[in-house]
Short mmCIF file of C-alpha atoms in Angstrom, two decimals:
data_model
loop_
_atom_site.label_atom_id
_atom_site.label_comp_id
_atom_site.label_asym_id
_atom_site.label_seq_id
_atom_site.Cartn_x
_atom_site.Cartn_y
_atom_site.Cartn_z
CA MET C 1 0.00 0.00 0.00
CA ALA C 2 2.85 2.37 0.80
CA LYS C 3 4.33 1.85 -2.65
CA GLU C 4 0.93 2.34 -4.24
CA GLY C 5 0.44 5.60 -2.34
CA ALA C 6 3.87 6.87 -3.41
CA GLN C 7 3.09 6.14 -7.06
CA ARG C 8 -0.20 7.98 -6.84
CA ALA C 9 1.48 10.97 -5.20
CA GLU C 10 4.08 11.12 -7.97
CA GLU C 11 1.40 10.94 -10.64
CA THR C 12 -0.59 13.70 -8.96
CA GLU C 13 2.52 15.86 -8.70
CA GLN C 14 3.19 15.41 -12.42
CA MET C 15 -0.40 16.33 -13.17
CA ILE C 16 -0.16 19.52 -11.12
CA GLU C 17 3.06 20.62 -12.81
CA LYS C 18 1.85 19.63 -16.28
CA ASP C 19 -1.25 21.80 -15.96
CA GLY C 20 0.64 24.89 -14.76
CA GLY C 21 1.01 26.65 -18.12
CA LYS C 22 -2.48 25.67 -19.24
CA GLU C 23 -4.04 27.06 -16.08
CA GLY C 24 -2.11 30.30 -16.52
CA ALA C 25 -3.59 30.76 -19.98
CA GLU C 26 -7.08 29.95 -18.76
CA GLY C 27 -6.59 32.39 -15.91
CA SER C 28 -5.88 35.21 -18.33
CA ALA C 29 -9.13 34.55 -20.15
CA ALA C 30 -11.11 34.18 -16.93
CA GLY C 31 -9.84 37.51 -15.67
CA SER C 32 -12.41 39.29 -17.82
CA LEU C 33 -15.37 37.48 -16.23
CA ARG C 34 -17.95 39.67 -14.52
CA ALA C 35 -19.29 38.90 -11.04
CA GLY C 36 -22.73 38.30 -12.52
CA ASP C 37 -21.57 35.39 -14.69
CA THR C 38 -23.04 32.15 -13.35
CA LYS C 39 -20.13 29.74 -13.06
CA GLU C 40 -19.54 26.85 -10.73
CA MET C 41 -16.53 25.17 -9.19
CA ARG C 42 -15.87 22.09 -7.07
CA ALA C 43 -15.12 22.39 -3.37
CA VAL C 44 -14.87 20.14 -0.32
CA VAL C 45 -17.86 20.98 1.88
CA LEU C 46 -18.17 20.14 5.58
CA SER C 47 -21.92 19.71 6.06
CA ALA C 48 -21.76 19.40 9.87
CA PHE C 49 -19.14 18.88 12.55
CA GLY C 50 -18.19 15.25 13.07
CA GLY C 51 -16.62 12.34 11.20
CA LEU C 52 -15.35 11.85 7.70
CA ASN C 53 -18.89 11.22 6.42
CA LYS C 54 -19.55 14.95 6.93
CA LEU C 55 -17.12 15.84 4.12
CA ARG C 56 -18.11 15.73 0.45
CA VAL C 57 -17.09 17.29 -2.84
CA SER C 58 -19.86 19.58 -4.10
CA LYS C 59 -20.48 22.24 -6.71
CA LYS C 60 -20.49 25.83 -5.46
CA ALA C 61 -20.88 29.21 -7.08
CA MET C 62 -17.64 30.58 -8.46
CA PRO C 63 -16.33 33.39 -6.22
CA GLU C 64 -15.28 36.71 -7.75
CA PRO C 65 -12.73 39.09 -6.22
CA GLN C 66 -13.95 42.05 -4.24
CA GLU C 67 -11.94 45.26 -3.87
CA GLY C 68 -8.43 44.48 -2.66
CA GLU C 69 -8.75 40.74 -3.37
CA LEU C 70 -7.11 38.27 -5.76
CA LYS C 71 -8.90 35.38 -7.44
CA ILE C 72 -6.68 32.29 -7.45
CA ARG C 73 -7.09 29.10 -9.50
CA VAL C 74 -5.98 26.58 -6.85
CA LYS C 75 -3.33 24.02 -7.82
CA ALA C 76 -2.71 22.61 -4.33
CA CYS C 77 -4.00 23.27 -0.81
CA GLY C 78 -2.62 22.39 2.59
CA LEU C 79 -4.14 19.94 5.06
CA ASN C 80 -3.09 20.90 8.60
CA PHE C 81 -3.99 19.65 12.06
CA ILE C 82 -6.21 22.69 12.57
CA ASP C 83 -8.36 21.33 9.72
CA LEU C 84 -9.01 18.16 11.75
CA MET C 85 -10.00 20.28 14.74
CA VAL C 86 -12.32 22.34 12.54
CA ARG C 87 -13.92 19.18 11.17
CA GLN C 88 -14.78 18.09 14.71
CA GLY C 89 -15.89 21.58 15.78
CA ASN C 90 -13.06 21.48 18.30
CA ILE C 91 -12.10 25.16 18.05
CA ASP C 92 -13.12 28.33 19.83
CA ASN C 93 -16.21 29.93 18.25
CA PRO C 94 -16.44 27.60 15.25
CA PRO C 95 -18.21 29.04 12.18
CA LYS C 96 -21.59 27.75 11.11
CA THR C 97 -21.77 24.77 8.77
CA PRO C 98 -21.88 24.08 5.90
CA LEU C 99 -18.41 25.46 5.25
CA VAL C 100 -15.39 24.84 3.03
CA PRO C 101 -12.30 24.04 5.16
CA GLY C 102 -8.71 24.99 4.48
CA PHE C 103 -6.45 27.93 5.33
CA GLU C 104 -3.59 27.84 2.80
CA CYS C 105 -3.22 27.17 -0.90
CA SER C 106 -1.10 27.75 -3.97
CA GLY C 107 -2.15 28.46 -7.52
CA ILE C 108 -2.31 30.95 -10.36
CA VAL C 109 -3.78 34.45 -10.25
CA GLU C 110 -6.91 34.42 -12.41
CA ALA C 111 -8.42 37.86 -11.74
CA LEU C 112 -7.65 41.05 -9.81
CA GLY C 113 -10.07 43.04 -7.69
CA ASP C 114 -10.11 46.82 -7.77
CA SER C 115 -7.08 48.60 -6.26
CA VAL C 116 -4.89 45.46 -6.29
CA LYS C 117 -1.26 46.28 -7.09
CA GLY C 118 1.91 44.22 -7.32
CA PHE C 119 0.33 41.17 -8.98
CA GLU C 120 -0.64 40.23 -12.52
CA ILE C 121 -2.93 37.60 -14.01
CA GLY C 122 -0.88 34.45 -14.47
CA ASP C 123 1.37 34.97 -11.41
CA ARG C 124 2.23 31.84 -9.42
CA VAL C 125 1.24 32.53 -5.81
CA MET C 126 0.65 31.01 -2.37
CA ALA C 127 -1.85 32.45 0.04
CA PHE C 128 -3.53 32.33 3.42
CA VAL C 129 -7.31 32.01 3.22
CA ASN C 130 -9.81 32.45 6.06
CA TYR C 131 -11.48 29.09 5.28
CA ASN C 132 -12.45 28.07 1.72
CA ALA C 133 -8.98 26.88 0.59
CA TRP C 134 -10.18 23.35 -0.28
CA ALA C 135 -11.71 24.47 -3.55
CA GLU C 136 -10.81 24.88 -7.20
CA VAL C 137 -10.95 28.68 -6.92
CA VAL C 138 -10.50 31.05 -3.94
CA CYS C 139 -10.56 34.80 -3.39
CA THR C 140 -8.47 36.35 -0.63
CA PRO C 141 -7.15 39.83 0.28
CA VAL C 142 -3.91 40.79 -1.45
CA GLU C 143 -2.12 41.20 1.90
CA PHE C 144 -2.33 37.43 2.42
CA VAL C 145 -0.84 36.53 -0.99
CA TYR C 146 2.85 35.94 -1.83
CA LYS C 147 4.64 35.13 -5.06
CA ILE C 148 6.14 31.64 -5.38
CA PRO C 149 9.88 31.35 -6.15
CA ASP C 150 10.53 29.97 -9.62
CA ASP C 151 12.01 26.69 -8.37
CA MET C 152 9.26 25.97 -5.79
CA SER C 153 6.49 23.59 -6.89
CA PHE C 154 2.80 24.24 -6.23
CA SER C 155 2.66 21.36 -3.73
CA GLU C 156 5.68 22.71 -1.82
CA ALA C 157 4.13 26.19 -1.84
CA ALA C 158 0.89 24.84 -0.34
CA ALA C 159 2.93 23.31 2.52
CA PHE C 160 4.98 26.45 3.16
CA PRO C 161 2.99 29.35 4.73
CA MET C 162 1.32 27.81 7.79
CA ASN C 163 4.23 25.60 8.86
CA PHE C 164 7.16 27.94 8.33
CA VAL C 165 5.53 31.19 9.47
CA THR C 166 4.31 29.49 12.66
CA ALA C 167 7.74 28.00 13.35
CA TYR C 168 9.62 31.22 12.56
CA MET C 169 7.43 33.48 14.68
CA MET C 170 7.53 31.18 17.71
CA LEU C 171 11.31 30.76 17.55
CA PHE C 172 12.40 34.28 16.67
CA GLU C 173 9.55 36.68 17.45
CA VAL C 174 8.30 35.11 20.70
CA ALA C 175 11.19 33.05 22.13
CA ASN C 176 14.14 35.04 20.67
CA LEU C 177 16.16 31.99 19.61
CA ARG C 178 19.90 32.64 19.68
CA GLU C 179 23.16 30.75 19.23
CA GLY C 180 23.76 27.93 21.70
CA MET C 181 20.14 27.58 22.87
CA SER C 182 18.15 24.36 23.17
CA VAL C 183 14.62 23.64 21.92
CA LEU C 184 12.10 20.89 22.70
CA VAL C 185 9.47 20.44 19.99
CA HIS C 186 6.60 17.95 20.12
CA SER C 187 5.31 16.21 16.98
CA ALA C 188 8.75 16.64 15.43
CA GLY C 189 7.62 14.66 12.40
CA GLY C 190 4.78 17.07 11.59
CA GLY C 191 4.88 20.09 9.30
CA VAL C 192 5.61 22.66 12.02
CA GLY C 193 8.04 20.30 13.76
CA GLN C 194 10.10 19.84 10.61
CA ALA C 195 10.02 23.58 9.93
CA VAL C 196 11.25 24.21 13.49
CA ALA C 197 14.14 21.78 13.01
CA GLN C 198 15.16 23.38 9.71
CA LEU C 199 15.03 26.92 11.11
CA CYS C 200 17.03 25.88 14.18
CA SER C 201 19.73 24.58 11.84
CA THR C 202 20.20 28.13 10.50
CA ILE C 203 21.49 29.24 13.94
CA PRO C 204 24.86 27.93 15.21
CA ASN C 205 24.96 25.31 17.97
CA VAL C 206 21.22 24.99 18.61
CA THR C 207 20.25 21.66 20.19
CA VAL C 208 16.85 20.30 19.13
CA PHE C 209 15.03 17.72 21.25
CA GLY C 210 12.05 16.18 19.48
CA THR C 211 9.24 13.78 20.34
CA ALA C 212 7.40 11.81 17.66
CA SER C 213 5.62 8.52 17.06
CA SER C 214 8.15 5.71 16.63
CA PHE C 215 7.13 4.97 13.03
CA LYS C 216 8.27 8.47 12.02
CA HIS C 217 11.73 8.23 13.59
CA GLU C 218 13.56 6.82 10.58
CA ALA C 219 12.37 9.63 8.31
CA ILE C 220 13.26 12.50 10.67
CA LYS C 221 16.19 11.17 12.71
CA ASP C 222 18.71 13.38 10.91
CA SER C 223 16.72 16.61 11.39
CA VAL C 224 16.82 16.72 15.21
CA THR C 225 19.69 16.34 17.67
CA HIS C 226 17.89 14.03 20.10
CA LEU C 227 14.71 12.15 19.14
CA PHE C 228 12.41 10.42 21.62
CA ASP C 229 9.29 8.29 21.34
CA ARG C 230 6.23 10.41 22.14
CA ASN C 231 5.03 7.75 24.63
CA ALA C 232 8.36 7.56 26.50
CA ASP C 233 9.24 9.56 29.62
CA TYR C 234 10.82 12.33 27.60
CA VAL C 235 11.30 14.58 30.64
CA GLN C 236 13.89 12.18 32.09
CA GLU C 237 15.41 11.62 28.65
CA VAL C 238 15.91 15.36 28.13
CA LYS C 239 17.35 15.83 31.63
CA ARG C 240 19.74 12.95 31.04
CA VAL C 241 21.24 14.97 28.18
CA SER C 242 20.74 18.45 29.65
CA THR C 243 20.40 18.40 33.43
CA ASP C 244 19.11 21.97 33.67
CA GLY C 245 16.49 21.53 30.92
CA VAL C 246 15.90 23.54 27.74
CA ASP C 247 15.53 27.19 26.73
CA ILE C 248 12.40 26.82 24.57
CA VAL C 249 9.46 24.37 24.66
CA LEU C 250 7.05 24.32 21.70
CA ASP C 251 3.91 22.45 22.72
CA CYS C 252 1.16 21.49 20.27
CA LEU C 253 -0.20 18.72 22.51
CA CYS C 254 -1.54 20.46 25.64
CA GLY C 255 -2.99 18.26 28.40
CA GLU C 256 -0.46 16.76 30.78
CA ASN C 257 2.40 17.97 28.59
CA THR C 258 1.87 21.55 29.77
CA GLY C 259 3.21 20.83 33.24
CA LYS C 260 6.02 18.68 31.86
CA GLY C 261 7.08 21.43 29.50
CA LEU C 262 7.17 24.07 32.21
CA SER C 263 9.20 21.76 34.45
CA LEU C 264 11.85 21.42 31.73
CA LEU C 265 12.36 25.16 31.24
CA LYS C 266 15.63 26.74 32.25
CA PRO C 267 15.51 30.12 34.05
CA LEU C 268 14.52 32.77 31.44
CA GLY C 269 13.19 29.96 29.26
CA THR C 270 10.01 30.26 27.19
CA TYR C 271 7.16 27.75 26.94
CA ILE C 272 4.84 28.31 23.95
CA LEU C 273 1.48 26.59 23.54
CA TYR C 274 0.47 26.64 19.87
CA GLY C 275 -2.05 23.82 19.60
CA SER C 276 -4.01 21.19 21.47
CA SER C 277 -3.85 17.99 19.45
CA ASN C 278 -4.64 15.92 22.54
CA MET C 279 -8.14 17.37 22.27
CA VAL C 280 -8.68 15.43 19.03
CA THR C 281 -9.02 11.69 19.41
CA GLY C 282 -10.33 9.24 16.86
CA GLU C 283 -12.55 10.18 13.96
CA THR C 284 -15.06 12.18 15.97
CA LYS C 285 -14.91 14.34 19.07
CA SER C 286 -15.28 12.57 22.40
CA PHE C 287 -16.51 14.80 25.20
CA PHE C 288 -14.81 12.60 27.81
CA SER C 289 -11.39 12.64 26.14
CA PHE C 290 -11.78 16.39 25.59
CA ALA C 291 -12.59 16.97 29.29
CA LYS C 292 -9.80 14.64 30.43
CA SER C 293 -7.22 16.56 28.40
CA TRP C 294 -8.29 19.87 29.91
CA TRP C 295 -8.24 18.48 33.44
CA GLN C 296 -4.66 17.33 32.83
CA VAL C 297 -3.52 20.88 32.10
CA GLU C 298 -1.49 22.01 35.08
CA LYS C 299 -2.83 25.24 36.56
CA VAL C 300 -0.23 27.97 36.06
CA ASN C 301 0.78 29.87 39.19
CA PRO C 302 1.95 33.41 38.30
CA ILE C 303 3.96 33.66 41.51
CA LYS C 304 5.81 30.47 40.60
CA LEU C 305 6.62 31.87 37.16
CA TYR C 306 8.03 34.98 38.81
CA GLU C 307 10.10 33.00 41.31
CA GLU C 308 11.48 30.61 38.66
CA ASN C 309 12.07 33.28 35.97
CA LYS C 310 10.01 31.44 33.36
CA VAL C 311 7.90 32.72 30.47
CA ILE C 312 4.67 31.12 29.29
CA ALA C 313 3.17 32.22 25.97
CA GLY C 314 0.58 31.23 23.39
CA PHE C 315 0.65 31.52 19.61
CA SER C 316 -2.12 31.33 17.01
CA LEU C 317 -1.16 32.29 13.48
CA LEU C 318 -4.75 32.31 12.22
CA ASN C 319 -5.89 34.70 14.96
CA LEU C 320 -2.89 36.92 14.27
CA LEU C 321 -3.83 37.07 10.59
CA PHE C 322 -7.60 37.18 10.56
CA LYS C 323 -8.63 38.60 13.95
CA GLN C 324 -5.72 40.80 15.03
CA ASN C 325 -4.86 42.34 11.63
CA ARG C 326 -1.13 41.60 11.63
CA GLY C 327 -0.86 40.85 7.91
CA GLY C 328 1.98 43.36 7.53
CA LEU C 329 4.02 41.62 10.21
CA ILE C 330 3.43 38.24 8.55
CA LYS C 331 4.54 39.64 5.18
CA GLY C 332 7.86 40.67 6.71
CA VAL C 333 8.32 37.15 8.07
CA MET C 334 7.44 35.62 4.69
CA ASP C 335 10.08 37.81 3.02
CA LYS C 336 12.71 36.44 5.42
CA LEU C 337 11.54 32.86 4.92
CA LEU C 338 11.54 33.11 1.13
CA ASN C 339 15.08 34.50 1.32
CA LEU C 340 16.09 31.45 3.38
CA TYR C 341 14.41 29.20 0.80
CA THR C 342 16.17 30.93 -2.10
CA ASN C 343 19.50 30.41 -0.30
CA LYS C 344 18.62 26.71 0.15
CA LYS C 345 18.56 26.94 3.95
CA ILE C 346 15.00 25.59 4.27
CA LYS C 347 12.67 23.47 2.14
CA PRO C 348 9.01 22.48 2.74
CA MET C 349 8.43 18.75 3.16
CA VAL C 350 5.40 17.28 1.37
CA ASP C 351 4.19 14.07 3.02
CA SER C 352 1.71 13.01 0.33
CA LEU C 353 -0.58 14.33 -2.39
CA TRP C 354 -4.28 13.53 -2.80
CA ALA C 355 -6.97 14.36 -5.31
CA LEU C 356 -9.84 16.55 -4.10
CA GLU C 357 -12.21 13.56 -3.98
CA GLU C 358 -9.82 11.66 -1.69
CA VAL C 359 -9.70 14.27 1.07
#
């Protein structure tokens, strides 16, 4: 099955690249469409929160760009852990269903809204989208769109924004990573985990401790300094290597790992919570597992933080983009990341590729 999946991914990749020029030409023609034209597209629709049976590919009205927006013919879109949480309704203030999931994509500019500057029809781009990315066409404000480097594929571009911006901002904007520091990252085999490891390698003498499921170890063993099984007692393992702990903890698990992470912090260390994957178990949400995970979160005592000289922080890229209007800040980070990519310091890792109907 693994071989079969790899073959399918390769075929899909070839199909995406093969269609690139064709889509660009079609995009130029479609740029003259008026908003009143009745056109349809395919999209993955979540009809209600729950299991996989709530997802289906449906026809929807073709969106047209409003002022300040770009219309993008999607070539690839990202599937992130937040999408699983959305599917289960396991997020704060979830939107009403039906909805089209997805927060990042890559593709070709097909039309420009009024007042859009800096882009042309036919440009290869990647973008953040406030939902709706799992569709053949999306519209999103120009501030969330970035041009793709010539040597980056559409599939790589769809795996780039969420993972690398999240990793970069936590390491450098929040935790102030510097030479000689140490970092513990959970889910080291995931998109953000791999981005963290790559970015840490751009700074001299940074030690990366990672936890991951054992079946992922072979694939990622060279990207982290010390790799542990996620079910092992990683606190003791880390202390065996570094008796005084680590400078930065990046926690996407939550639950009982919160207390463990804080216990591993050195004085002046920073613990960052950026997800809660322990809240998602199985195909559908279980109230009991959800409640158990929250009860396992160690209550933070501000006086203890003061006495131990520790920093606790949270990070949500989507809130920063879509609720707190920090698109300009994110653009500056993307510029730095694309420079690192151009200089071959970092590279997005694509796990697999799937057709829309297989989502």
